[in-house]
Structure formats: structure tokens, C-alpha cells
Amino acid sequence: MSGLHLRAALAQRDLDVELHVAPGEVVALLGPNGSGKSTLLSLVAGLLQPDAGRITLDEDVLLDTDAGTHVPPHRRGVVLLAQQALLFPHLSAADNVAFGPRARGRGRGAARAEAVRWLDAVGADGLGARKPSELSGGQAQRVAVARALAAEPRLLLLDEPMEALDVAAAPALRQLLRTVLRTQGRSALLVTHDVLDALVLADRVVVLESGRVVESGPTRDVLSRPRSAFAARVAGLNLVAGTAVEHGLRTTDGVLVSGTVDPACVAGERAVAVFSPSAVAVHPSRPDGSPRNAVEVVVASVEPRGEQVRVRAVESGDGAGLMADVTVGAAAELELVPGARAWFAVKAAEVVVHPG
Ligand SMILES: Nc1ncnc2c1ncn2[C@@H]1O[C@H](COP(=O)(O)OP(=O)(O)OP(=O)(O)O)[C@@H](O)[C@H]1O
């Protein structure tokens, strides 16, 4: 058995969960407030004890309530990166990062050298001499990431690491985490409220509701075809997979989807185009005029959603499974019923292409 295996029940938090993170896998935990996401991370980190359960990481038993095993947090080989950077206030940034290597028995010089390397890797070079009180929120979070990674955890626990950052700083940290998690094949369990974090960082999504796993699967499947109420609420986005090209992506069927390309995309590598169903216009025939992404679809279903109706395309062809939100009037006028043909169009400005 390898990777993380967890089975835990904690009545006080109404939690009863089984979870697996494979070696090198990044799993995003999604769920409403109070669904138990942070509690789960605390159990893995060893900050909380379940009433009953067993947690193993690779060949090590971290917890076994039957056998009375409880490995303390600092000997679990896991690191928890919280919303707030939680750096040691009296140590410089470099000493904060060197703390992990020192704890692993590295000499002062070697630990320092590792700290410099990690600060460099997270784009915080030049900040090593500063105390945490002299860092901005974004800088402190970068240093915290460096400190977490320098500890060489077997599993990285991320509790909404982007939450405390302003909107301007979040994309840079997201990209940094992506680079680190992908290139180094790190295993991680990521708690997030943000679909984009899950999409960009995670291989798999696990949805918690009321302390139970209600859905799990590859990120794109869960986000594009959500089965749980929560996933449907947070996701419900159109996702089109393909390969990044200069101004968008190309699907495996050769269809070009134009959009704004995230700078983290590399041409020729896997990417996913994301756009909201409300950005999709529906036409009876091929729309002309401004350059748009347009595809002919066969309507699979038409479901009321408040003031609007959601039109879903059949699961085959170029526009497989795409969704469009239109007014009730438009749906009637266009005679959008299952089996009908229609054109879905979305402006390039409404499409964002992310690494996939
Ligand atoms: N320190 C605590 N003491 C007692 N109960 C707690 C404590 N922290 C959380 N809980 C309860 O445990 C349950 C799970 O909470 P938890 O914080 O794990 O949820 P979460 O999914 O991380 O929520 P959020 O998205 O709001 O951070 C909730 O019912 C919550 O009220």
C-alpha cells in the first residue's frame, strides 16, 4: 500500500470519511462551509484524533485507534500550509525556510543553502534577511510555501493557501504551486473553495458534504458533469480539453477554440478551455459577424434554472456536453427541445484557457 490511506470517524465533528491519495497525486477537497474539509486535514496532520480510524502514509501507520498508534504531527512526514503563513515571527525568512532541513539534521551551512535555493524557487529571493513582519501577505505566503517544501514532506496539506491573498497575488501563487506539484511529483491534499484551484492544481476532486464523501473523480469529470448538489453549484462550467496553441486550444478532433491563454500554458501541452454557460449564445444557424467560436450541436436536454433554461448538448460531436443558459423566451423561439439542432457560439473574450 502506498500513498495516503485514511479511514476516520469523529462524532463531535459529524465526520465519517474514507480517502486515498496516490503517490504523486494532487487531490482537491471541495465542499460547503462546515463540511469537514479542515477537520480532515487536521486528522492527517495529527492535530486531531478521530474516535475510530486508521491512517497510513506509504508503509507507515500514522494512526490506528484499534492498536493505540498515534504518531505525533512532527514525525508524520506531512506539512500543513494554512491560509495564514504562520511563519516564526522571530526568525528571518531564510531561517524559517532552513528550519525543516535543520530539523532533518542538516548542518547550518547546508540548511542555509537549501533555504536560498527554495526561496529562489518560489520567487522570494532577496527576501531571506527579512523578518515576517517586514513581508507583504503574498511574500509571506511564498516564504511559507518555500518552508513547507524545504521540509520535504511526503504529503503536502494545503488549506486554502490562496485565501488570504489579494486577487492580484493569487494567480502567481497558484502557478507556483502548480509548477512545484507537477514538476516534482508531490502528493498533496488541497482544501479549496475555488474551482480554478481544483482545475489548475488537482488530478482528482473529492466532494464532502456533512462530513461524508458524496462524489469523487477526475477533476474535469466532476466539474463538467457534477453529480452532487455542491459540485453542480460551484462548477457548472463548460470545459473543453485539448492542446494549448497560441491563441487558444485545439481539441483532439482538431477544432480550434479561441480564448485568452493563461501564461502558465505551454504550447503543445494539455490545456482546458473554460467558459460559463451564460456566455454561450444559441442560434438557429451558423452565426456570422464577429469572429466567434461556434459549433453545431444536437440538444440533449432543456432544464429550467430560475429565470433561464439550461440547454445541454448531446455527449458526442464537437460540442459534446456543452451547456448554454438562455431565457425561457429564447428557448421557445428557437424551438430548443431534445433532438433539435442549434448552433452554440461563445466569444473568444469569454473563454479562458488554463493548463490542463
Ligand atoms: N474547533 C472546533 N470545535 C468544535 N467543532 C468544530 C471546530 N471546528 C470546526 N468544527 C465543526 O466541525 C464541522 C466541520 O468543520 P470544518 O472546519 O472541518 O469544515 P470546513 O469544510 O473546513 O469548513 P470551511 O469551508 O468553513 O472552512 C463543522 O460542523 C464545524 O462546526
CSV table of C-alpha atoms and ligand atoms in Angstrom, one decimal:
chain,number,residue,atom,x,y,z
A,1,MET,CA,0.0,0.0,0.0
A,2,SER,CA,1.4,3.4,-0.8
A,3,GLY,CA,0.3,7.0,-0.7
A,4,LEU,CA,-2.2,8.1,1.9
A,5,HIS,CA,-5.0,5.9,3.1
A,6,LEU,CA,-7.4,7.3,5.6
A,7,ARG,CA,-10.4,6.0,7.3
A,8,ALA,CA,-11.7,8.1,10.1
A,9,ALA,CA,-14.8,8.8,12.1
A,10,LEU,CA,-15.2,11.7,14.5
A,11,ALA,CA,-18.7,12.1,16.0
A,12,GLN,CA,-18.1,15.5,17.5
A,13,ARG,CA,-17.5,16.9,14.0
A,14,ASP,CA,-20.0,14.6,12.4
A,15,LEU,CA,-17.3,13.2,10.1
A,16,ASP,CA,-17.1,9.7,8.7
A,17,VAL,CA,-14.7,9.5,5.7
A,18,GLU,CA,-12.5,7.2,3.6
A,19,LEU,CA,-9.9,8.8,1.4
A,20,HIS,CA,-6.9,7.8,-0.7
A,21,VAL,CA,-4.2,9.9,-2.2
A,22,ALA,CA,-1.9,8.0,-4.6
A,23,PRO,CA,1.8,8.8,-4.7
A,24,GLY,CA,2.4,12.0,-6.8
A,25,GLU,CA,-1.4,12.7,-6.9
A,26,VAL,CA,-2.9,16.1,-6.0
A,27,VAL,CA,-6.5,15.7,-4.6
A,28,ALA,CA,-8.7,18.8,-4.1
A,29,LEU,CA,-11.2,18.7,-1.3
A,30,LEU,CA,-14.3,20.7,-2.1
A,31,GLY,CA,-17.4,21.2,-0.1
A,32,PRO,CA,-19.7,23.7,1.6
A,33,ASN,CA,-18.7,25.5,4.8
A,34,GLY,CA,-18.6,23.2,7.8
A,35,SER,CA,-18.5,20.0,5.6
A,36,GLY,CA,-15.3,18.8,7.4
A,37,LYS,CA,-12.5,19.8,5.0
A,38,SER,CA,-10.3,21.4,7.5
A,39,THR,CA,-11.1,18.7,10.1
A,40,LEU,CA,-9.9,16.1,7.6
A,41,LEU,CA,-6.6,17.9,7.1
A,42,SER,CA,-6.2,18.2,10.9
A,43,LEU,CA,-6.7,14.5,11.2
A,44,VAL,CA,-4.0,13.8,8.6
A,45,ALA,CA,-1.6,16.3,10.2
A,46,GLY,CA,-2.2,14.7,13.6
A,47,LEU,CA,-3.6,17.8,15.2
A,48,LEU,CA,-6.9,16.0,15.9
A,49,GLN,CA,-7.7,12.4,16.8
A,50,PRO,CA,-10.6,10.5,15.4
A,51,ASP,CA,-12.9,8.4,17.6
A,52,ALA,CA,-12.1,5.5,15.3
A,53,GLY,CA,-9.8,5.2,12.3
A,54,ARG,CA,-6.6,4.2,10.6
A,55,ILE,CA,-4.3,6.5,8.6
A,56,THR,CA,-1.3,5.1,6.7
A,57,LEU,CA,1.2,7.0,4.6
A,58,ASP,CA,3.3,4.8,2.4
A,59,GLU,CA,4.4,1.9,4.6
A,60,ASP,CA,4.0,3.9,7.9
A,61,VAL,CA,1.0,3.7,10.2
A,62,LEU,CA,0.4,7.3,11.4
A,63,LEU,CA,-2.7,6.4,13.4
A,64,ASP,CA,-4.6,3.3,14.4
A,65,THR,CA,-7.2,3.7,17.1
A,66,ASP,CA,-7.5,-0.1,17.5
A,67,ALA,CA,-3.8,-0.6,18.0
A,68,GLY,CA,-3.4,2.7,20.0
A,69,THR,CA,-0.9,4.1,17.5
A,70,HIS,CA,-0.7,7.9,17.2
A,71,VAL,CA,2.4,9.3,15.6
A,72,PRO,CA,2.8,13.0,16.6
A,73,PRO,CA,2.5,15.7,14.0
A,74,HIS,CA,6.2,16.5,13.6
A,75,ARG,CA,7.0,12.9,12.9
A,76,ARG,CA,4.4,12.2,10.2
A,77,GLY,CA,6.3,13.5,7.2
A,78,VAL,CA,3.4,15.8,6.3
A,79,VAL,CA,3.4,19.6,6.3
A,80,LEU,CA,0.3,21.8,6.6
A,81,LEU,CA,0.3,25.0,4.7
A,82,ALA,CA,-2.5,27.1,6.1
A,83,GLN,CA,-4.4,30.2,4.9
A,84,GLN,CA,-2.2,32.4,7.0
A,85,ALA,CA,1.5,32.0,6.5
A,86,LEU,CA,2.2,31.2,10.2
A,87,LEU,CA,5.9,31.9,10.0
A,88,PHE,CA,8.0,32.0,13.1
A,89,PRO,CA,8.0,35.8,13.8
A,90,HIS,CA,11.4,36.0,15.5
A,91,LEU,CA,13.2,34.2,12.6
A,92,SER,CA,14.3,35.7,9.3
A,93,ALA,CA,12.6,34.3,6.1
A,94,ALA,CA,15.7,32.3,5.4
A,95,ASP,CA,15.8,30.8,8.9
A,96,ASN,CA,12.1,30.0,8.6
A,97,VAL,CA,12.8,28.0,5.4
A,98,ALA,CA,16.0,26.5,6.9
A,99,PHE,CA,14.0,25.2,9.9
A,100,GLY,CA,12.9,22.0,8.1
A,101,PRO,CA,16.3,21.0,6.8
A,102,ARG,CA,17.8,21.7,10.2
A,103,ALA,CA,15.2,19.5,11.9
A,104,ARG,CA,16.1,16.8,9.4
A,105,GLY,CA,19.7,17.0,10.7
A,106,ARG,CA,21.3,19.2,8.1
A,107,GLY,CA,24.2,21.3,9.2
A,108,ARG,CA,23.8,25.1,9.5
A,109,GLY,CA,25.5,25.9,6.2
A,110,ALA,CA,23.8,23.1,4.2
A,111,ALA,CA,20.4,24.1,5.6
A,112,ARG,CA,21.1,27.8,4.7
A,113,ALA,CA,22.0,26.8,1.1
A,114,GLU,CA,18.7,24.8,0.8
A,115,ALA,CA,16.8,27.8,2.1
A,116,VAL,CA,18.4,30.0,-0.5
A,117,ARG,CA,17.5,27.5,-3.2
A,118,TRP,CA,13.9,27.3,-2.1
A,119,LEU,CA,13.4,31.0,-1.7
A,120,ASP,CA,14.7,31.3,-5.2
A,121,ALA,CA,12.3,28.7,-6.5
A,122,VAL,CA,9.3,30.5,-5.1
A,123,GLY,CA,10.4,33.9,-6.4
A,124,ALA,CA,11.3,35.2,-2.9
A,125,ASP,CA,15.0,35.6,-3.4
A,126,GLY,CA,16.2,38.8,-1.9
A,127,LEU,CA,13.7,38.4,1.0
A,128,GLY,CA,15.8,36.0,3.0
A,129,ALA,CA,17.0,38.5,5.6
A,130,ARG,CA,13.6,40.0,6.3
A,131,LYS,CA,11.5,39.2,9.3
A,132,PRO,CA,7.9,38.0,8.7
A,133,SER,CA,6.6,41.4,9.9
A,134,GLU,CA,8.5,43.0,7.0
A,135,LEU,CA,6.8,40.9,4.4
A,136,SER,CA,3.6,41.5,2.5
A,137,GLY,CA,0.9,38.9,2.7
A,138,GLY,CA,1.8,37.5,-0.7
A,139,GLN,CA,5.5,37.5,0.1
A,140,ALA,CA,4.9,35.8,3.4
A,141,GLN,CA,2.8,33.1,1.7
A,142,ARG,CA,5.6,32.5,-0.8
A,143,VAL,CA,8.1,32.1,2.1
A,144,ALA,CA,5.6,29.7,3.7
A,145,VAL,CA,5.5,27.6,0.6
A,146,ALA,CA,9.3,27.5,0.5
A,147,ARG,CA,9.4,26.5,4.1
A,148,ALA,CA,6.8,23.7,3.5
A,149,LEU,CA,8.7,22.3,0.6
A,150,ALA,CA,12.1,22.6,2.2
A,151,ALA,CA,10.8,20.2,4.9
A,152,GLU,CA,10.5,17.6,2.1
A,153,PRO,CA,7.1,16.3,3.2
A,154,ARG,CA,5.8,13.1,1.8
A,155,LEU,CA,2.4,14.7,1.7
A,156,LEU,CA,1.7,18.4,1.4
A,157,LEU,CA,-1.6,19.6,3.1
A,158,LEU,CA,-2.8,22.9,1.7
A,159,ASP,CA,-5.7,24.6,3.5
A,160,GLU,CA,-6.9,27.3,1.2
A,161,PRO,CA,-3.4,28.7,0.6
A,162,MET,CA,-4.7,31.4,-1.8
A,163,GLU,CA,-7.5,32.6,0.5
A,164,ALA,CA,-5.5,35.2,2.4
A,165,LEU,CA,-4.1,36.7,-0.7
A,166,ASP,CA,-5.5,39.5,-2.7
A,167,VAL,CA,-6.8,38.8,-6.2
A,168,ALA,CA,-3.6,40.1,-7.8
A,169,ALA,CA,-1.3,37.7,-5.9
A,170,ALA,CA,-3.3,34.5,-6.1
A,171,PRO,CA,-2.6,33.6,-9.7
A,172,ALA,CA,1.2,33.8,-9.2
A,173,LEU,CA,1.0,31.5,-6.1
A,174,ARG,CA,-1.4,29.2,-7.9
A,175,GLN,CA,1.1,29.0,-10.8
A,176,LEU,CA,4.0,28.4,-8.4
A,177,LEU,CA,2.2,25.6,-6.7
A,178,ARG,CA,1.3,24.1,-10.0
A,179,THR,CA,4.9,24.1,-11.1
A,180,VAL,CA,6.1,22.7,-7.8
A,181,LEU,CA,3.4,20.0,-7.6
A,182,ARG,CA,3.7,18.9,-11.2
A,183,THR,CA,7.4,19.0,-11.8
A,184,GLN,CA,8.3,17.4,-8.5
A,185,GLY,CA,5.5,14.8,-8.5
A,186,ARG,CA,4.5,15.8,-5.0
A,187,SER,CA,1.4,14.3,-3.3
A,188,ALA,CA,-0.9,16.9,-1.9
A,189,LEU,CA,-4.3,17.3,-0.4
A,190,LEU,CA,-5.7,20.7,-1.1
A,191,VAL,CA,-8.7,22.3,0.5
A,192,THR,CA,-10.2,25.0,-1.6
A,193,HIS,CA,-13.4,27.0,-2.3
A,194,ASP,CA,-12.1,27.9,-5.7
A,195,VAL,CA,-13.0,25.8,-8.7
A,196,LEU,CA,-10.0,27.3,-10.5
A,197,ASP,CA,-7.6,25.9,-7.9
A,198,ALA,CA,-9.1,22.5,-8.3
A,199,LEU,CA,-8.9,22.8,-12.1
A,200,VAL,CA,-5.4,24.0,-12.3
A,201,LEU,CA,-3.8,22.1,-9.4
A,202,ALA,CA,-5.7,18.8,-8.8
A,203,ASP,CA,-5.8,15.5,-10.6
A,204,ARG,CA,-8.8,14.4,-8.7
A,205,VAL,CA,-11.6,16.1,-6.7
A,206,VAL,CA,-13.3,14.8,-3.6
A,207,VAL,CA,-16.5,16.5,-2.6
A,208,LEU,CA,-17.5,16.5,1.1
A,209,GLU,CA,-21.0,17.2,2.4
A,210,SER,CA,-21.9,17.0,6.1
A,211,GLY,CA,-18.7,15.1,6.8
A,212,ARG,CA,-19.2,12.4,4.1
A,213,VAL,CA,-17.7,11.9,0.7
A,214,VAL,CA,-20.5,12.5,-1.8
A,215,GLU,CA,-18.6,12.5,-5.0
A,216,SER,CA,-15.1,11.9,-6.2
A,217,GLY,CA,-13.4,11.6,-9.6
A,218,PRO,CA,-11.0,13.2,-12.1
A,219,THR,CA,-11.2,17.0,-11.7
A,220,ARG,CA,-12.6,17.7,-15.2
A,221,ASP,CA,-15.3,15.0,-15.0
A,222,VAL,CA,-16.5,16.2,-11.6
A,223,LEU,CA,-16.5,19.9,-12.7
A,224,SER,CA,-18.1,19.4,-16.1
A,225,ARG,CA,-20.6,16.7,-15.1
A,226,PRO,CA,-21.2,17.2,-11.4
A,227,ARG,CA,-23.3,14.6,-9.7
A,228,SER,CA,-23.5,16.2,-6.2
A,229,ALA,CA,-25.5,19.3,-5.5
A,230,PHE,CA,-22.4,21.1,-4.2
A,231,ALA,CA,-20.3,20.3,-7.2
A,232,ALA,CA,-23.1,21.3,-9.5
A,233,ARG,CA,-23.3,24.7,-7.7
A,234,VAL,CA,-19.6,25.5,-7.7
A,235,ALA,CA,-18.9,24.0,-11.1
A,236,GLY,CA,-21.4,24.1,-13.9
A,237,LEU,CA,-18.8,25.4,-16.3
A,238,ASN,CA,-18.1,24.4,-19.8
A,239,LEU,CA,-14.8,22.7,-20.1
A,240,VAL,CA,-13.2,21.7,-23.4
A,241,ALA,CA,-10.0,19.7,-23.3
A,242,GLY,CA,-7.3,19.9,-25.9
A,243,THR,CA,-3.7,21.1,-26.5
A,244,ALA,CA,-2.6,24.7,-26.0
A,245,VAL,CA,-1.9,26.7,-29.1
A,246,GLU,CA,-1.0,30.4,-29.4
A,247,HIS,CA,-4.5,31.9,-29.1
A,248,GLY,CA,-6.5,29.1,-27.6
A,249,LEU,CA,-6.5,25.4,-27.8
A,250,ARG,CA,-7.1,22.7,-30.3
A,251,THR,CA,-9.3,19.7,-29.4
A,252,THR,CA,-8.3,16.1,-30.3
A,253,ASP,CA,-10.8,16.4,-33.1
A,254,GLY,CA,-8.9,19.4,-34.5
A,255,VAL,CA,-11.4,22.1,-33.5
A,256,LEU,CA,-9.8,25.4,-32.6
A,257,VAL,CA,-11.2,27.1,-29.5
A,258,SER,CA,-10.0,30.8,-29.3
A,259,GLY,CA,-9.6,32.4,-25.9
A,260,THR,CA,-7.4,34.2,-23.5
A,261,VAL,CA,-4.5,31.9,-22.8
A,262,ASP,CA,-3.2,31.7,-19.2
A,263,PRO,CA,0.5,32.5,-19.2
A,264,ALA,CA,1.1,29.2,-17.4
A,265,CYS,CA,0.1,27.3,-20.6
A,266,VAL,CA,2.8,25.8,-22.8
A,267,ALA,CA,2.0,25.4,-26.5
A,268,GLY,CA,1.6,21.7,-27.3
A,269,GLU,CA,0.8,20.7,-23.8
A,270,ARG,CA,-2.6,19.7,-22.3
A,271,ALA,CA,-4.9,22.5,-21.7
A,272,VAL,CA,-8.6,23.1,-20.9
A,273,ALA,CA,-10.8,26.0,-22.2
A,274,VAL,CA,-13.3,27.2,-19.6
A,275,PHE,CA,-16.4,29.3,-20.2
A,276,SER,CA,-19.7,29.9,-18.5
A,277,PRO,CA,-22.9,28.6,-19.9
A,278,SER,CA,-24.3,32.1,-19.7
A,279,ALA,CA,-21.6,33.2,-22.1
A,280,VAL,CA,-22.9,30.8,-24.8
A,281,ALA,CA,-25.3,32.3,-27.3
A,282,VAL,CA,-27.7,29.9,-29.2
A,283,HIS,CA,-28.5,30.4,-32.8
A,284,PRO,CA,-30.7,28.6,-35.3
A,285,SER,CA,-28.0,28.6,-37.9
A,286,ARG,CA,-24.3,29.3,-38.1
A,287,PRO,CA,-23.8,32.9,-36.7
A,288,ASP,CA,-21.8,35.3,-38.8
A,289,GLY,CA,-20.3,38.6,-37.9
A,290,SER,CA,-17.6,38.9,-35.3
A,291,PRO,CA,-15.1,36.0,-35.1
A,292,ARG,CA,-16.5,33.6,-32.6
A,293,ASN,CA,-16.2,30.0,-31.6
A,294,ALA,CA,-19.2,28.3,-33.0
A,295,VAL,CA,-20.3,24.7,-33.1
A,296,GLU,CA,-23.4,22.9,-34.3
A,297,VAL,CA,-24.9,20.7,-31.6
A,298,VAL,CA,-27.9,18.4,-31.0
A,299,VAL,CA,-29.9,19.4,-27.9
A,300,ALA,CA,-29.9,16.6,-25.3
A,301,SER,CA,-31.9,18.3,-22.6
A,302,VAL,CA,-33.6,21.6,-21.6
A,303,GLU,CA,-33.8,22.2,-17.8
A,304,PRO,CA,-35.4,25.3,-16.1
A,305,ARG,CA,-33.0,27.2,-13.9
A,306,GLY,CA,-34.8,30.1,-12.3
A,307,GLU,CA,-35.4,32.8,-14.9
A,308,GLN,CA,-33.4,30.8,-17.5
A,309,VAL,CA,-33.2,27.4,-19.0
A,310,ARG,CA,-30.0,25.4,-19.4
A,311,VAL,CA,-29.6,23.8,-22.7
A,312,ARG,CA,-27.3,20.8,-22.8
A,313,ALA,CA,-25.8,19.3,-26.0
A,314,VAL,CA,-25.6,15.6,-26.6
A,315,GLU,CA,-22.4,13.8,-25.5
A,316,SER,CA,-21.0,13.3,-29.0
A,317,GLY,CA,-19.6,15.5,-31.7
A,318,ASP,CA,-17.6,18.7,-31.5
A,319,GLY,CA,-19.8,20.4,-28.9
A,320,ALA,CA,-20.2,17.3,-26.7
A,321,GLY,CA,-21.9,18.1,-23.4
A,322,LEU,CA,-21.7,21.8,-23.8
A,323,MET,CA,-24.2,23.9,-21.8
A,324,ALA,CA,-25.9,27.2,-22.7
A,325,ASP,CA,-28.1,29.3,-20.5
A,326,VAL,CA,-30.8,31.1,-22.4
A,327,THR,CA,-34.0,32.9,-21.5
A,328,VAL,CA,-37.3,30.9,-21.5
A,329,GLY,CA,-38.5,33.1,-24.4
A,330,ALA,CA,-35.4,32.4,-26.5
A,331,ALA,CA,-35.6,28.6,-25.8
A,332,ALA,CA,-39.2,28.7,-27.0
A,333,GLU,CA,-38.5,30.9,-30.0
A,334,LEU,CA,-35.6,28.7,-31.1
A,335,GLU,CA,-37.7,25.6,-30.5
A,336,LEU,CA,-35.0,24.1,-28.3
A,337,VAL,CA,-36.3,20.6,-27.5
A,338,PRO,CA,-34.3,17.4,-27.2
A,339,GLY,CA,-33.2,16.3,-30.6
A,340,ALA,CA,-33.3,19.8,-32.1
A,341,ARG,CA,-30.2,21.2,-33.9
A,342,ALA,CA,-28.8,24.5,-32.9
A,343,TRP,CA,-25.5,26.5,-33.0
A,344,PHE,CA,-23.7,27.3,-29.8
A,345,ALA,CA,-21.4,30.4,-30.0
A,346,VAL,CA,-19.0,31.9,-27.5
A,347,LYS,CA,-16.8,35.0,-27.9
A,348,ALA,CA,-13.1,34.4,-27.6
A,349,ALA,CA,-13.1,37.1,-24.9
A,350,GLU,CA,-15.3,34.9,-22.7
A,351,VAL,CA,-13.0,31.9,-22.9
A,352,VAL,CA,-10.0,31.3,-20.7
A,353,VAL,CA,-7.5,28.6,-21.5
A,354,HIS,CA,-5.8,27.0,-18.5
A,355,PRO,CA,-3.2,24.3,-18.2
A,356,GLY,CA,-5.0,21.0,-18.1
B,1,LIG,N1,-12.7,23.8,16.9
B,1,LIG,C1,-13.9,23.2,16.7
B,1,LIG,N2,-14.6,22.6,17.7
B,1,LIG,C2,-15.7,22.0,17.6
B,1,LIG,N3,-16.3,21.9,16.4
B,1,LIG,C3,-15.7,22.4,15.3
B,1,LIG,C4,-14.4,23.0,15.4
B,1,LIG,N4,-14.0,23.4,14.2
B,1,LIG,C5,-15.0,23.0,13.4
B,1,LIG,N5,-16.0,22.4,14.0
B,1,LIG,C6,-17.2,21.8,13.4
B,1,LIG,O1,-16.8,20.6,12.7
B,1,LIG,C7,-17.5,20.6,11.4
B,1,LIG,C8,-16.5,20.6,10.3
B,1,LIG,O2,-15.9,21.8,10.2
B,1,LIG,P1,-14.6,22.2,9.3
B,1,LIG,O3,-14.0,23.4,9.8
B,1,LIG,O4,-13.8,20.9,9.2
B,1,LIG,O5,-15.3,22.4,7.9
B,1,LIG,P2,-14.7,23.0,6.6
B,1,LIG,O6,-15.3,22.2,5.5
B,1,LIG,O7,-13.3,23.2,6.6
B,1,LIG,O8,-15.5,24.4,6.6
B,1,LIG,P3,-15.0,25.9,5.9
B,1,LIG,O9,-15.2,25.7,4.4
B,1,LIG,O10,-16.0,26.8,6.5
B,1,LIG,O11,-13.6,26.1,6.4
B,1,LIG,C9,-18.5,21.7,11.5
B,1,LIG,O12,-19.7,21.2,11.9
B,1,LIG,C10,-17.9,22.7,12.4
B,1,LIG,O13,-18.9,23.5,13.0
